[in-house]
Every structure is written in C-alpha cells, then in structure tokens.
Short mmCIF file of C-alpha atoms in Angstrom, two decimals:
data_model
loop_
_atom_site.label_atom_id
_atom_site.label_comp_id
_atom_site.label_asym_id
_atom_site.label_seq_id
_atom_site.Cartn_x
_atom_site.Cartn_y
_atom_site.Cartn_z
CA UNK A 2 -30.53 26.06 -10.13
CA UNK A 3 -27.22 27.11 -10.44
CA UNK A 4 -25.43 27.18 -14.09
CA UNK A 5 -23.36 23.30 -14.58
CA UNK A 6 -19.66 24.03 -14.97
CA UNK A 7 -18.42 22.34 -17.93
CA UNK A 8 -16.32 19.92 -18.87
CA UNK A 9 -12.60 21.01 -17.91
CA UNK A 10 -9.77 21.73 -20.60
CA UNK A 11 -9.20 18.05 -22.41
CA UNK A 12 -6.71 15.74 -21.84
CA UNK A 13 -7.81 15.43 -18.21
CA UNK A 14 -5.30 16.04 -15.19
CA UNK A 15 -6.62 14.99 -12.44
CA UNK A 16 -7.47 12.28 -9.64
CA UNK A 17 -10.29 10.23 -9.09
CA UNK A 18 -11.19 7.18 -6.22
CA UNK A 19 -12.37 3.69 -8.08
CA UNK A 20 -13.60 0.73 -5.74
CA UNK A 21 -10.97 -1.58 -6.01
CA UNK A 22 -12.18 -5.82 -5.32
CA UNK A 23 -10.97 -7.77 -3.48
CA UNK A 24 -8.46 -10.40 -5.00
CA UNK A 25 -6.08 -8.44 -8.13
CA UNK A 26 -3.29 -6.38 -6.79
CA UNK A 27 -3.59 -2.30 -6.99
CA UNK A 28 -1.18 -2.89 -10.22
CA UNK A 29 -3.04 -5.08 -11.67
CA UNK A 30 -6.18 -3.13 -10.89
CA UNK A 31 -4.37 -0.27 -12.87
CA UNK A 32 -3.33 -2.21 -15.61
CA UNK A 33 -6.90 -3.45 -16.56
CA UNK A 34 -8.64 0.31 -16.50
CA UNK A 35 -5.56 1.80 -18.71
CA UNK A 36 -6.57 0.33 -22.26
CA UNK A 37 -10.11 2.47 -20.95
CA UNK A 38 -8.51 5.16 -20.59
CA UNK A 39 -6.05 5.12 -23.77
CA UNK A 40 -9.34 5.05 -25.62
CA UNK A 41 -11.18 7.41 -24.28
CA UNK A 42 -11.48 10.90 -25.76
CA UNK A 43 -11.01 12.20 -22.12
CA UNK A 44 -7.15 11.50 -21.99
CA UNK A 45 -6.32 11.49 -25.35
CA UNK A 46 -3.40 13.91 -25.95
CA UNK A 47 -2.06 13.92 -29.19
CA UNK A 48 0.65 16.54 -28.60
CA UNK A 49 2.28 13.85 -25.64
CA UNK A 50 2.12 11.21 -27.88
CA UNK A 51 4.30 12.97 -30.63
CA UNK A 52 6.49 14.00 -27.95
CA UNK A 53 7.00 10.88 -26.38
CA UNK A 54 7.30 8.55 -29.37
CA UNK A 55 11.14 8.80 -28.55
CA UNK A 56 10.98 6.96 -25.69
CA UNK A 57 8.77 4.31 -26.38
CA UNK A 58 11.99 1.54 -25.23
CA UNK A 59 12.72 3.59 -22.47
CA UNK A 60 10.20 3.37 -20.24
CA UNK A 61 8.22 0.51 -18.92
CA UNK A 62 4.79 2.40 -18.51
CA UNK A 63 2.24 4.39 -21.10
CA UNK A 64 3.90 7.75 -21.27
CA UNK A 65 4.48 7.24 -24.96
CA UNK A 66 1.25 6.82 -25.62
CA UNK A 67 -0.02 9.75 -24.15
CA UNK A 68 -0.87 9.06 -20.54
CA UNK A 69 0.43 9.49 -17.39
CA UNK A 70 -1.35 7.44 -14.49
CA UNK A 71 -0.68 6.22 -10.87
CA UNK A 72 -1.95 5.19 -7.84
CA UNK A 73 -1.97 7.36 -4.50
CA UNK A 74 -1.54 4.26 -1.89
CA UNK A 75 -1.50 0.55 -2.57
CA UNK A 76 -3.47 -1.94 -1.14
CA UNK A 77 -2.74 -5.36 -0.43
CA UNK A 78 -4.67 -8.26 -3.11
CA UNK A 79 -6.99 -9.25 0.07
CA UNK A 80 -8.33 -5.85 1.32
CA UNK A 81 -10.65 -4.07 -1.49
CA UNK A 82 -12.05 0.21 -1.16
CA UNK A 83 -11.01 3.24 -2.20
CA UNK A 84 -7.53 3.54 -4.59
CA UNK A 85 -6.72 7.01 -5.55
CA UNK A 86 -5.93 7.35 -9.38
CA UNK A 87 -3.90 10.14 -10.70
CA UNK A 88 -3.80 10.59 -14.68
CA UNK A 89 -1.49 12.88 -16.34
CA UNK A 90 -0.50 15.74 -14.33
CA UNK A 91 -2.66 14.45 -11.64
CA UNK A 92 0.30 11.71 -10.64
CA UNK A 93 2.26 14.67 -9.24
CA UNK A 94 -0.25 14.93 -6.48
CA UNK A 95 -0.21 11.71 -5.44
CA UNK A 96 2.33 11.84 -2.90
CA UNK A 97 -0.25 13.87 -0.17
CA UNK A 98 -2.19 10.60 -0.36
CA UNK A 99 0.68 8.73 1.18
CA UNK A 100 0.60 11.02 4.04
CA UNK A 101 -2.67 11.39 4.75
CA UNK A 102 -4.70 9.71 7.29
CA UNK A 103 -7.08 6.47 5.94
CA UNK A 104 -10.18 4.72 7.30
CA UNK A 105 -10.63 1.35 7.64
CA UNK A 106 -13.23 -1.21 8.12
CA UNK A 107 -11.75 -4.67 8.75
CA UNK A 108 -13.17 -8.33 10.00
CA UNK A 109 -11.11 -10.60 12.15
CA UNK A 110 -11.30 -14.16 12.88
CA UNK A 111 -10.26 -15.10 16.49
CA UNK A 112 -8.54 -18.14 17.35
CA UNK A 113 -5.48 -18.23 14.75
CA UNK A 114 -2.70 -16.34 13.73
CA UNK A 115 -1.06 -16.41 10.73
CA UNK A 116 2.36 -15.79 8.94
CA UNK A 117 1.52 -12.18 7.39
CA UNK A 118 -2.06 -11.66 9.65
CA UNK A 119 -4.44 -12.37 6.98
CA UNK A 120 -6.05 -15.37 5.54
CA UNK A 121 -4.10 -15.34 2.46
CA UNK A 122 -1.00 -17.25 4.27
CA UNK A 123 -0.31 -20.27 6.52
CA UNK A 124 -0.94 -20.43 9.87
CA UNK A 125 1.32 -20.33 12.62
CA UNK A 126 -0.76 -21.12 15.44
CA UNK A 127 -4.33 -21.56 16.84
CA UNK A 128 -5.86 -21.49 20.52
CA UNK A 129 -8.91 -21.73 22.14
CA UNK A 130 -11.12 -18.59 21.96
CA UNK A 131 -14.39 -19.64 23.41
CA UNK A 132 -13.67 -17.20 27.05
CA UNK A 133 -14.37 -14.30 24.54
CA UNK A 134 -16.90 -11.74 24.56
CA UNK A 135 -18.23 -9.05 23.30
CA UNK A 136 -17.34 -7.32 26.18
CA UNK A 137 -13.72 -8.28 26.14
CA UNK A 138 -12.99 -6.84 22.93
CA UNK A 139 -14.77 -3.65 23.59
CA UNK A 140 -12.17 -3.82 26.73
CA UNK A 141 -9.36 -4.79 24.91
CA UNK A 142 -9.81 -1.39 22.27
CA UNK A 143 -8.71 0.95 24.79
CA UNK A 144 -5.25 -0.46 24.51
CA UNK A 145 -5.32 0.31 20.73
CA UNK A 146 -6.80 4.06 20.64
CA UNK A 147 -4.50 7.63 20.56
CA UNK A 148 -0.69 6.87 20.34
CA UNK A 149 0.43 3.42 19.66
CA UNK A 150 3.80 1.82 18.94
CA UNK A 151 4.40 -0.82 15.93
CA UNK A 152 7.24 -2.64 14.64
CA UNK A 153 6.28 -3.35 10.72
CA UNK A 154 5.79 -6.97 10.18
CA UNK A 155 8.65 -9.47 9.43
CA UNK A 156 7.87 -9.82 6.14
CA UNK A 157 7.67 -6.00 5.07
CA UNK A 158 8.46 -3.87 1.78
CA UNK A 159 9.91 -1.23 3.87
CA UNK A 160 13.69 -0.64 3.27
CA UNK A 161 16.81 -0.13 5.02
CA UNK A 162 20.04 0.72 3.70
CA UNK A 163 18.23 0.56 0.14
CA UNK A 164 17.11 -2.98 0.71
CA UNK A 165 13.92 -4.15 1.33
CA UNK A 166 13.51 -5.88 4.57
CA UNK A 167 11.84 -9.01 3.58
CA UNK A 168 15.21 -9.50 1.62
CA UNK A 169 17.60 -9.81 4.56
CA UNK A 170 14.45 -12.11 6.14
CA UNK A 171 14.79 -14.12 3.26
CA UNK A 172 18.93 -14.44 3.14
CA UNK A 173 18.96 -15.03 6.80
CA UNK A 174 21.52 -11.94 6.86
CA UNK A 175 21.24 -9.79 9.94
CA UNK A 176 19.93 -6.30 9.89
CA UNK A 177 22.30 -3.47 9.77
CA UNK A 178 20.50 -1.44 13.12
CA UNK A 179 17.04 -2.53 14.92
CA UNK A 180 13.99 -1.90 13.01
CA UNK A 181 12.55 1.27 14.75
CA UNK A 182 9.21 1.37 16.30
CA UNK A 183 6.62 3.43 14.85
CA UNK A 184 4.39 5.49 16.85
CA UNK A 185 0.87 5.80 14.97
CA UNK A 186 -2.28 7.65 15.98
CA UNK A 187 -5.39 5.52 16.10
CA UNK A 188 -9.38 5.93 16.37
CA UNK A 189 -10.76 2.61 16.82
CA UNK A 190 -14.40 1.33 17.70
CA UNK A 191 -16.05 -2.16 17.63
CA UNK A 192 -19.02 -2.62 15.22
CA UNK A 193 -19.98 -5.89 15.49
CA UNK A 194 -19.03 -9.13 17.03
CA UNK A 195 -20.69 -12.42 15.19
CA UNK A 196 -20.59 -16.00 16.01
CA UNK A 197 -20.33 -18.61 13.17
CA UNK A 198 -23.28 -20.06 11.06
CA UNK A 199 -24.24 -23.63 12.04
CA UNK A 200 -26.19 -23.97 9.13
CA UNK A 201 -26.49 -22.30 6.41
CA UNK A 202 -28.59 -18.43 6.29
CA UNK A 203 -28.59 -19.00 9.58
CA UNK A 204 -27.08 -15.39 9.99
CA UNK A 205 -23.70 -16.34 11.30
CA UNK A 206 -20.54 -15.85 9.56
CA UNK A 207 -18.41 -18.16 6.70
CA UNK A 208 -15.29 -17.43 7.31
CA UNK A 209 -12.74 -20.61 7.94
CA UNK A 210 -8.96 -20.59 9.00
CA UNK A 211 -6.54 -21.09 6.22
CA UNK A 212 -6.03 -25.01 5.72
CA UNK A 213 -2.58 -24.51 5.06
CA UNK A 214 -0.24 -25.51 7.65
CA UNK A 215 3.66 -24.45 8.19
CA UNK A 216 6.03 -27.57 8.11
CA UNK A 217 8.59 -28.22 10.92
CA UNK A 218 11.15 -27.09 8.97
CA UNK A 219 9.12 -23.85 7.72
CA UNK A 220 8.82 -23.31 11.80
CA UNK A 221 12.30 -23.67 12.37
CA UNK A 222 12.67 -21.02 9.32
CA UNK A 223 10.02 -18.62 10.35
CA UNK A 224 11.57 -18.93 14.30
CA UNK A 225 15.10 -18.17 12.98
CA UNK A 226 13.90 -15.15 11.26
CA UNK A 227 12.04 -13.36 13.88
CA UNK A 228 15.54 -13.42 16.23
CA UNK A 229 17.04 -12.15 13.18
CA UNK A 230 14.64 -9.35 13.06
CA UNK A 231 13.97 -8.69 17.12
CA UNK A 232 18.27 -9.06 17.24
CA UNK A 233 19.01 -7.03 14.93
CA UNK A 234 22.48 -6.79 13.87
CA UNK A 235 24.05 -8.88 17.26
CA UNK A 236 23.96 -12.61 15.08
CA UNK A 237 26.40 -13.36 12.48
CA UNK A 238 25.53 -14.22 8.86
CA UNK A 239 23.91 -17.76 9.18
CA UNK A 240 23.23 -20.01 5.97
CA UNK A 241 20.95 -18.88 3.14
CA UNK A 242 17.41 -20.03 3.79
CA UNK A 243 13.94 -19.63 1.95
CA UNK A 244 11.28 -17.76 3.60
CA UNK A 245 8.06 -19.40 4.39
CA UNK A 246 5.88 -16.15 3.15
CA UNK A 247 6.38 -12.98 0.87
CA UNK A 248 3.14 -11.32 -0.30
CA UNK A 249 3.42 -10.49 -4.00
CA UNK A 250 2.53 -6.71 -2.38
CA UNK A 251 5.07 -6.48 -0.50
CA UNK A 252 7.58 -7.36 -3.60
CA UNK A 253 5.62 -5.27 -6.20
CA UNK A 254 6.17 -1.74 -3.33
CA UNK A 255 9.05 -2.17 -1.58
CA UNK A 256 10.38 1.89 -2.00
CA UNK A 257 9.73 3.10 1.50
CA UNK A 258 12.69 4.05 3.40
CA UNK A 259 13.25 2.82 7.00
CA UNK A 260 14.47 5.71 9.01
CA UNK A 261 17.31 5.65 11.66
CA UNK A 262 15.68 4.98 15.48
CA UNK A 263 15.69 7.86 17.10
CA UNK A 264 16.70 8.54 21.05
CA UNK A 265 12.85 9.03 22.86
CA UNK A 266 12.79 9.89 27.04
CA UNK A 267 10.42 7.11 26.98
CA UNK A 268 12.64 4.22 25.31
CA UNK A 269 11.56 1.79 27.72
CA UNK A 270 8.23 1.72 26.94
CA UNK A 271 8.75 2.08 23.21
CA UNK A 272 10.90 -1.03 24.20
CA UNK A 273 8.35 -2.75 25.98
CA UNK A 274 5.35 -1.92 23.39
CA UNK A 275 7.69 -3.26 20.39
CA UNK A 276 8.08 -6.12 22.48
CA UNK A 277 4.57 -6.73 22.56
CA UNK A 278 4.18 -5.82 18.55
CA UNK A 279 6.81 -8.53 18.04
CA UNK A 280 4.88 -11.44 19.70
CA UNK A 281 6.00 -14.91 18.71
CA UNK A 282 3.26 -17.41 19.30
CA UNK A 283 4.68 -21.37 20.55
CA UNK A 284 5.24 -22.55 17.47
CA UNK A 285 5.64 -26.08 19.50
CA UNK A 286 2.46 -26.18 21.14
CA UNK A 287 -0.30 -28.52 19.27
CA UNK A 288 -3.07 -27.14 17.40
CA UNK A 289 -6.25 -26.35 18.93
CA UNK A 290 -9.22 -27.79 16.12
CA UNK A 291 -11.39 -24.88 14.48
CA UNK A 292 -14.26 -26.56 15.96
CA UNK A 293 -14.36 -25.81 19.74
CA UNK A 294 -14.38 -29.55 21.64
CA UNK A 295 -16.45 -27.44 24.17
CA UNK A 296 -19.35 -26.47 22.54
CA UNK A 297 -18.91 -27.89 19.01
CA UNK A 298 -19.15 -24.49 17.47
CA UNK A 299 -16.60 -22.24 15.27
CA UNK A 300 -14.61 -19.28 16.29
CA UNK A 301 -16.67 -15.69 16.18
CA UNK A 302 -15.42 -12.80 14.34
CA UNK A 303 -15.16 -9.03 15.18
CA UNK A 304 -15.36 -6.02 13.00
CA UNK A 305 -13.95 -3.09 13.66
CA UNK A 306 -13.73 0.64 11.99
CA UNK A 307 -10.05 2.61 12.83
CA UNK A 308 -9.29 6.04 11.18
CA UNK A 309 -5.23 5.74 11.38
CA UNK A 310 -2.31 7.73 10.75
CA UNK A 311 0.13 7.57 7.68
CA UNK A 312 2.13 4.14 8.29
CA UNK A 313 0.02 2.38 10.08
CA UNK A 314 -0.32 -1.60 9.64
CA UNK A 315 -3.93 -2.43 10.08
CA UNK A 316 -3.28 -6.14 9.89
CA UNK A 317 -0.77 -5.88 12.83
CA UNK A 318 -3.41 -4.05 14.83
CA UNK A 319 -6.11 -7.28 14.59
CA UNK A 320 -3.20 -8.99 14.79
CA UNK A 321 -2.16 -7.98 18.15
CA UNK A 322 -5.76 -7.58 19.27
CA UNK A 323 -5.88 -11.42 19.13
CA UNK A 324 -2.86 -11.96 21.13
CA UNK A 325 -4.48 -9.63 23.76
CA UNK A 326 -7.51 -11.76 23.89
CA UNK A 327 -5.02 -14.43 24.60
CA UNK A 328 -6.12 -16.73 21.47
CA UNK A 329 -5.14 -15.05 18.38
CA UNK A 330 -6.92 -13.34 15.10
CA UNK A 331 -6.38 -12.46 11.72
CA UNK A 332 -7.60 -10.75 8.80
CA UNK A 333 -10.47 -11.84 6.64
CA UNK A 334 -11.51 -8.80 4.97
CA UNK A 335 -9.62 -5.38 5.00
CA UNK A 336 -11.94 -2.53 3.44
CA UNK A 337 -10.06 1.08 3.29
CA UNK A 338 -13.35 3.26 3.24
CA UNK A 339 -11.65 6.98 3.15
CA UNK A 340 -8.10 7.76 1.82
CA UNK A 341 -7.73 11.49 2.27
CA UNK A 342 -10.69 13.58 0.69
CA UNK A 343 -11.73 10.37 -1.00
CA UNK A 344 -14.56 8.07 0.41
CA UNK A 345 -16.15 4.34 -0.62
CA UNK A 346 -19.69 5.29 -0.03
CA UNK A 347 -21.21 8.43 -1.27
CA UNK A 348 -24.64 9.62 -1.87
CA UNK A 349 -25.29 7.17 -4.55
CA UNK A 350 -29.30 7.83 -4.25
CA UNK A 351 -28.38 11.28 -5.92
CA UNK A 352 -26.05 9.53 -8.49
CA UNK A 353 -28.45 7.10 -9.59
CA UNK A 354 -30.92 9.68 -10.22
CA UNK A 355 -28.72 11.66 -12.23
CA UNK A 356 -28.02 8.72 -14.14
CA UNK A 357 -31.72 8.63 -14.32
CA UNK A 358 -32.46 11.68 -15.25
CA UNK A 359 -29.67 12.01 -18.20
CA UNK A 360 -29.98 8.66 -19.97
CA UNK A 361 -32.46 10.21 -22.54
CA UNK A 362 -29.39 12.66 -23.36
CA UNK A 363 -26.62 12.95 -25.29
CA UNK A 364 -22.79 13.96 -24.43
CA UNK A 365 -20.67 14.94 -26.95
CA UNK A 366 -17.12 16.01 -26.00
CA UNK A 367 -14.57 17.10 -28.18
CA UNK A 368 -11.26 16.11 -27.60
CA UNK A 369 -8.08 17.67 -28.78
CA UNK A 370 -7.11 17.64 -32.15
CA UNK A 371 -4.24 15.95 -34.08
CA UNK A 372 -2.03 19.29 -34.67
CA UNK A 373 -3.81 21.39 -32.83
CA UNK A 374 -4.41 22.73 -29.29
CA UNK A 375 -8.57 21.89 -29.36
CA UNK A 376 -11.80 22.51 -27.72
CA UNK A 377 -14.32 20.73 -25.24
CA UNK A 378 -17.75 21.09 -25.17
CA UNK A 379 -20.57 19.44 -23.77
CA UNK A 380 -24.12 18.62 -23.49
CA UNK A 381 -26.24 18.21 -20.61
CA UNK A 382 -25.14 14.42 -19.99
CA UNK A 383 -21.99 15.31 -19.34
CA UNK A 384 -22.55 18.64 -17.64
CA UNK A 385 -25.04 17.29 -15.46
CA UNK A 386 -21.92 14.46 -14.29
CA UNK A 387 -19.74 17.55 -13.43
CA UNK A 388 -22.17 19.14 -11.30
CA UNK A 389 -23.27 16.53 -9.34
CA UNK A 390 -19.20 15.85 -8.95
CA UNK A 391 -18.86 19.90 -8.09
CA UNK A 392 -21.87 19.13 -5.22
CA UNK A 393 -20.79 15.92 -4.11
CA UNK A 394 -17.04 16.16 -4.56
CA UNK A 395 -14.41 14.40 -2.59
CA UNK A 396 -15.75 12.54 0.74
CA UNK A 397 -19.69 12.51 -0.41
CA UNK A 398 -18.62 11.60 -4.16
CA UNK A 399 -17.81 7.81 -3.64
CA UNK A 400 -15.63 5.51 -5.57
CA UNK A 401 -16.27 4.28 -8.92
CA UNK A 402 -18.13 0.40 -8.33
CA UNK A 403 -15.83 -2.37 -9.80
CA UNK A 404 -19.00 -3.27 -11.72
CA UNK A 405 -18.78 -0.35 -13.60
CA UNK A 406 -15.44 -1.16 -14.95
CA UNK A 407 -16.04 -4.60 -15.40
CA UNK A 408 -19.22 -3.56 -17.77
CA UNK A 409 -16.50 -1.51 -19.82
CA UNK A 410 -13.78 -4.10 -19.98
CA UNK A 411 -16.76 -6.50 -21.24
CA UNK A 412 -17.86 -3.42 -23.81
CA UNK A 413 -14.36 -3.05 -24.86
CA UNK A 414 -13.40 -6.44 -26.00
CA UNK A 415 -17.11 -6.82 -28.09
CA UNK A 416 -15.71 -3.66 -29.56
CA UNK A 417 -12.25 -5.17 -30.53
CA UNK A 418 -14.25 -8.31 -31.98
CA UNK A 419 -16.53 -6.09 -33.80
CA UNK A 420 -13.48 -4.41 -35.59
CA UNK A 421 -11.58 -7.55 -36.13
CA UNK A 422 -14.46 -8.92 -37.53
CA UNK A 423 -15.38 -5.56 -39.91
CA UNK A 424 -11.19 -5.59 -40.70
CA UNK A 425 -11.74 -9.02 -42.06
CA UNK A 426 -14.92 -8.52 -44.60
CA UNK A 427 -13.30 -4.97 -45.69
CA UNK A 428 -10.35 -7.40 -46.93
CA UNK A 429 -12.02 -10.29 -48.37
CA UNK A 430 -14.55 -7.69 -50.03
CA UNK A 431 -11.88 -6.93 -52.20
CA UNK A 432 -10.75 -3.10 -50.99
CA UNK A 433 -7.66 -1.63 -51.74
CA UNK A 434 -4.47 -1.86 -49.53
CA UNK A 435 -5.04 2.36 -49.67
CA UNK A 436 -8.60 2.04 -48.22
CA UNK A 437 -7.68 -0.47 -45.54
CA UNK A 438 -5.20 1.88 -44.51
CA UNK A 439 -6.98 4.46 -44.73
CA UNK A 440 -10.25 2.90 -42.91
CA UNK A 441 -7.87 0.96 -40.38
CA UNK A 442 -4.88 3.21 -39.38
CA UNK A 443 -4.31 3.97 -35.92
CA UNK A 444 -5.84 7.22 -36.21
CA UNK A 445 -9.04 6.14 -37.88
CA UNK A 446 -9.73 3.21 -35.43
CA UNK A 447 -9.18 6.14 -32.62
CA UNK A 448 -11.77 8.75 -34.02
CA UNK A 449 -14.12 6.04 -34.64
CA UNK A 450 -13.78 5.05 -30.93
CA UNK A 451 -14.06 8.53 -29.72
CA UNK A 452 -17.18 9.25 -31.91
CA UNK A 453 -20.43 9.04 -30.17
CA UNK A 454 -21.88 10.02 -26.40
CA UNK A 455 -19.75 9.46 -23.34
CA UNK A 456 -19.83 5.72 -22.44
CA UNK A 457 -21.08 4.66 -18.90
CA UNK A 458 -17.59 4.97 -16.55
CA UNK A 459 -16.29 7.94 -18.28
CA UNK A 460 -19.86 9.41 -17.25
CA UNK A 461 -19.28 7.99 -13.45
CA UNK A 462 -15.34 9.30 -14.04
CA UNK A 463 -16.32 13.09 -14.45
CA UNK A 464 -18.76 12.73 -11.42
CA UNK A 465 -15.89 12.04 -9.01
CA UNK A 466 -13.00 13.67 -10.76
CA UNK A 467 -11.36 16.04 -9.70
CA UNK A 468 -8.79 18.19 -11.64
CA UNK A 469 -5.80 19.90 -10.96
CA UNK A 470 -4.58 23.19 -12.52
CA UNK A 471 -2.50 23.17 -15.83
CA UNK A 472 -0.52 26.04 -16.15
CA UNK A 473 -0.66 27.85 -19.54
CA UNK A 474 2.16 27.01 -21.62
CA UNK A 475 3.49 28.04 -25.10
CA UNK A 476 4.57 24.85 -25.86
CA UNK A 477 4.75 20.83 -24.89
CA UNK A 478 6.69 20.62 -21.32
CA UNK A 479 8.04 17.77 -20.24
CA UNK A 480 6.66 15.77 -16.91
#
C-alpha cells in the first residue's frame, strides 16, 4: 500500500464540491457552513486575522477574520448538486468553474409554462398534453443536441450597459441594442418518462402545477415586457410598471456582462432560432384543468440528463422542449451533477468504509500558531481522508451530503449552549473577572474548540479537497 500523503500546509487553500439542497440560495448555503469553517483548526490563520483587523468596516464578508471563501457557480434556490467552494487562496480559482462545461439532470412537467420555467413562479399558460409520448420526446431531443441558439430569459441577471436586464424589464425602459443570441453546445438524452400517481405508492409521480395564477393586469405587464425585450430599443420609454416575477437569484448575481451581437453569415437562422427561444404562449386563451377531461389523469413528466456549455439556461431548454411538444413544460427539479472536475456521486461504498475503518482512530492536527508560522501533523484518521481524496479526487470524489453539514450545524449550536451554560456557573461560582477572561477570551474559547480529533465534515472536507499551491513567502501578502 502506498505511503498516505499528509495533511497539506495549514490554513487550507483550496476547493472542495458540497451537495447543495434544494430550497436556500447558494449564498445562503455559504453563509450557514462559514461559522464551520471559522472554527475549525483547518482554516484558522492567525497571521490574516492580525492583518486584516483594519478592515473589519470595510468589507462586507469574513476576510477580517481570517478567511477567504466563495463559490465557483451559483445555482438557483430550486435546483440542488454540486457547488464548488473555494477558501482562502482557493477563491482565485474559481473563475475556471464559470467557464467550464456542467451536467445536469433535470425533471419537467408537461402541460404548463411558467413565468421564469420552474415551479417556483406563476403560470402563464397550460394546454393539453395527453398526444404525448415517449416517443415524441425522444423525437423532439434531436432539435436540442450540438449547437443551439438561446436568448436568456426575460427576467435575467445578465447585464447590459452595467445594468442588469431584469431592471429595464422592471422600469418598462427599452433596451439600449437587442439582447444577442447565444449559441451553446449541448449533449442531451431522455432517461425516463413517468405518468402521474393515481393513488398513492402507486409508482407515479407528485409533482402538481403551481396554483398561482397571473392576474389580467400581471398579463398585460408580462405581454408589455416581452415586446420590450424581443423590440429592443425601437419603443419609447412607456410608464413605470412592476414586474410580475424576479427570482431572488437573479437579484443576488446579476455581474455578468451582456456582450455586443455580433455580425454571423447565418443571421437568419440565429434570427429565426431566437425567435423560437422567445416564444410567447396566448396569454388570452383559457386554461386547460391539470386533470385531463379525457382520461381523468394528470400530466406525465420527463427527465432528462444534458452536459452543456458555459452559459447555458437549462430551464429555457425544458422550457422550449414543451413548446415543441406543442403543450408546454417546466421545471420541477434541476440537479447539476458535474461542475468541471467536480461530481455529485462518487464512490461512496469506498468512503463509507474508510469511515469505517478509521472511527476507532484518532486525528490530531495542529494548526498554526498565534505568532508563529506552525506545523501540521496527523494521524491515521486524517491521513487515511487524504488518501482516499488523492485516489478518488475530483469526478470519483463526490460532494459533501447536506446531511453532513446539517449534523455539524446541529453539533455546533449544542456546543455554543454548552459554553453559555459553563460561562454562566464559572460566574455565579464566584471566579475572578481575571479568570473569566482568562478562561473565556476569544483565544481560549478558540483552542478549546480546536482541541480534540477532527470532527465528522472536516473528515469528509479533506477527502474531497483539493489544494492549490501557496507560494513561499517571507512575509503576510495581501489577497
């Protein structure tokens, strides 16, 4: 067996996938693993914190307290999988995971479109979808597969002239120049197509259409908006006007730049396919009820898996399946199974043996100390963690299970009570106001919390992690 590489230098720079849920927005995601992480002997740099003390009211993030951490490609609250995390000198890599190409798996429920494509908004319209088959969707892929075009979505975070272009949407001001199509490279194949349960366990699906309907005067809102956006420019300012739908997404990561259109041999087409992309259903025509008058059954869903290129809109590719099948679809569940080098699902037989095999030992890392450059050493526990990460790293490595956060966010605040608790007896026991500062300082509480073998995610952390090189340096240097 070949030697286990240990631990790498302490603070870690690095990146590392976690399996986001379903529900929270990437930010907020981040925001609930950072107090981990602050803890945690594995980031702690006491050098950056000195440093950064001095602009503790300058910045909005955690830089002053000695860590550096971002995300390498949001996703939307609805779809859940992989989310990059870069910590320390590890954000500076993040940019390559906004280029790369991603995998999806994603579920969509025929028979209704909706204002942003998934189920998290109103509908717009619905149809009748019982003509379609299995076979018709399998048909209807080929359209979708190699070079596409798309026109981003009405309501997108994408900017032009330095504005977002939800914002003109939402003003009713018209664009500066036409939003320009996008040509994308897609790999798409159908994995299952499944009617709805009529009872339930009876194998069939649960998914409903959104109950929420668009008013008349939302309609005549949404309507006026898509000229605005297909126009482009050719209307004059109209009257301010409130947008039916903007996803909190789309507010929180509105930074990428819309480029100029560009002159293409083929403009027709393009013209023709962002035509297509830009389909406005009859907002007029009455609803069609989610339970077929036909056959007295619910709409099917299909599931397909599409490995797509940087900038691609996975929604508006369901989307627009739907309006090829001549009824409609939209999102129900958006999984992003590979971002880059990073996968979902990894050999998690071999990880749970691991885990198996090193519960009966103990990790004890050594982080940097206060004043001082440090060590790190390890044990088997933690050894054993980076070599199964050194084996399995990247695509076979997996993301971090939510679960395994959640367990440490649960962990964590028993901990706080604990010390709360202990605080309050050291003080009604009579101590001194030297020994409760002395026992209760910042600094004690953090060597007590880094004291001890490596806790359950920062085990499942160093499986998957994967650093990046420091360079030496004779001093601090500024990020």
């Amino acid at each position: 067996m070949p030697k286990s590489p240990s631990v790498p230098p302490l603070p870690l720079n690095g990146l590392f996938p976690i399996a986001k849920p379903s529900g929270p927005s990437s930010m907020k995601v981040i925001d609930s693993i950072t107090s981990l992480l602050l803890d945690s002997k594995l980031f702690d740099d006491p050098e950056r914190r000195r440093h950064a003390r001095g602009q503790r009211n300058k910045k909005k993030n955690t830089s002053h307290l000695g860590l550096k951490i971002g995300q390498g490609g949001t996703l939307d609250p609805l779809a859940d999988g992989v989310l990059v995390i870069g910590v320390n000198r590890g954000t500076k890599h993040l940019n390559k995971f906004l280029e790369c190409s991603k995998e999806y798996e994603s579920i969509g429920l025929l028979g209704c479109i909706t204002t942003s494509m998934d189920s998290d908004d109103p509908v717009l319209s619905t149809a009748s979808w019982e003509h379609v088959t299995r076979e018709d969707i399998e048909k209807v892929l080929d359209k979708f597969r190699g070079e596409i075009y798309q026109v981003p979505p009405i309501f997108s975070a994408l900017k032009m002239d330095g504005k977002p272009l939800y914002e003109y949407a939402r003003e009713s001001k018209p664009l500066p120049r036409p939003i320009p199509t996008r040509k994308c490279t897609v790999s798409i194949e159908l994995l299952d197509f499944k009617p709805a349960s009529v009872i339930p366990g009876d194998g069939g699906h649960e998914y409903r259409w959104p109950e929420k309907r668009l008013s008349e005067e939302e309609k005549k809102v949404f309507r006026k908006l898509t000229d605005i956006v297909s126009q482009a420019g050719t209307e004059p300012t109209k009257p301010k006007s409130t947008a039916p739908v903007i996803s909190e997404e789309e507010a929180q990561n509105a930074s990428t730049p819309v480029d100029t259109p560009k002159q293409d041999a083929d403009s027709a087409e393009v013209a023709e396919k962002k035509n297509e992309s830009t389909f406005v259903p009859d907002l007029e025509k009455p609803d069609y009820p989610e339970i077929s008058p036909i056959n007295g059954l619910r709409p099917p869903t299909f599931k397909v898996k599409m490995t797509v290129s940087s900038g691609t809109y996975v929604r508006s590719i369901v989307h627009d399946i739907g309006v090829a099948l001549g009824c409609g679809a939209h999102v129900v569940k958006l999984t992003r199974t590979r971002q880059g080098e990073f996968s979902l699902y990894g050999d998690e037989e071999a990880l749970a043996s691991s885990s198996t095999t090193s519960t009966s030992t103990t990790a004890t890392v050594t982080a940097p100390a206060e004043g001082g450059e440090g060590e790190s050493t390890s044990t088997s526990k933690a050894e054993e963690a980076l070599a199964l990460k050194g084996e399995n790293a990247g695509p076979t490595g997996g993301s971090i299970p939510w679960s395994v956060w959640t367990r440490a966010m649960q962990e964590r605040e028993q901990m706080l009570e604990r010390e709360r608790t202990e605080k309050e007896e050291a003080m009604m026991s009579g101590a001194s106001a030297e020994e409760i500062h002395t026992q209760w300082s910042p600094d004690a509480i953090r060597q007590r919390r880094h004291a001890g073998e490596m806790k359950e995610w920062e085990v499942e952390l160093l499986r998957r992690f994967v650093p990046v090189h420091v360079p030496p340096t004779g001093g601090h240097v500024k990020d």
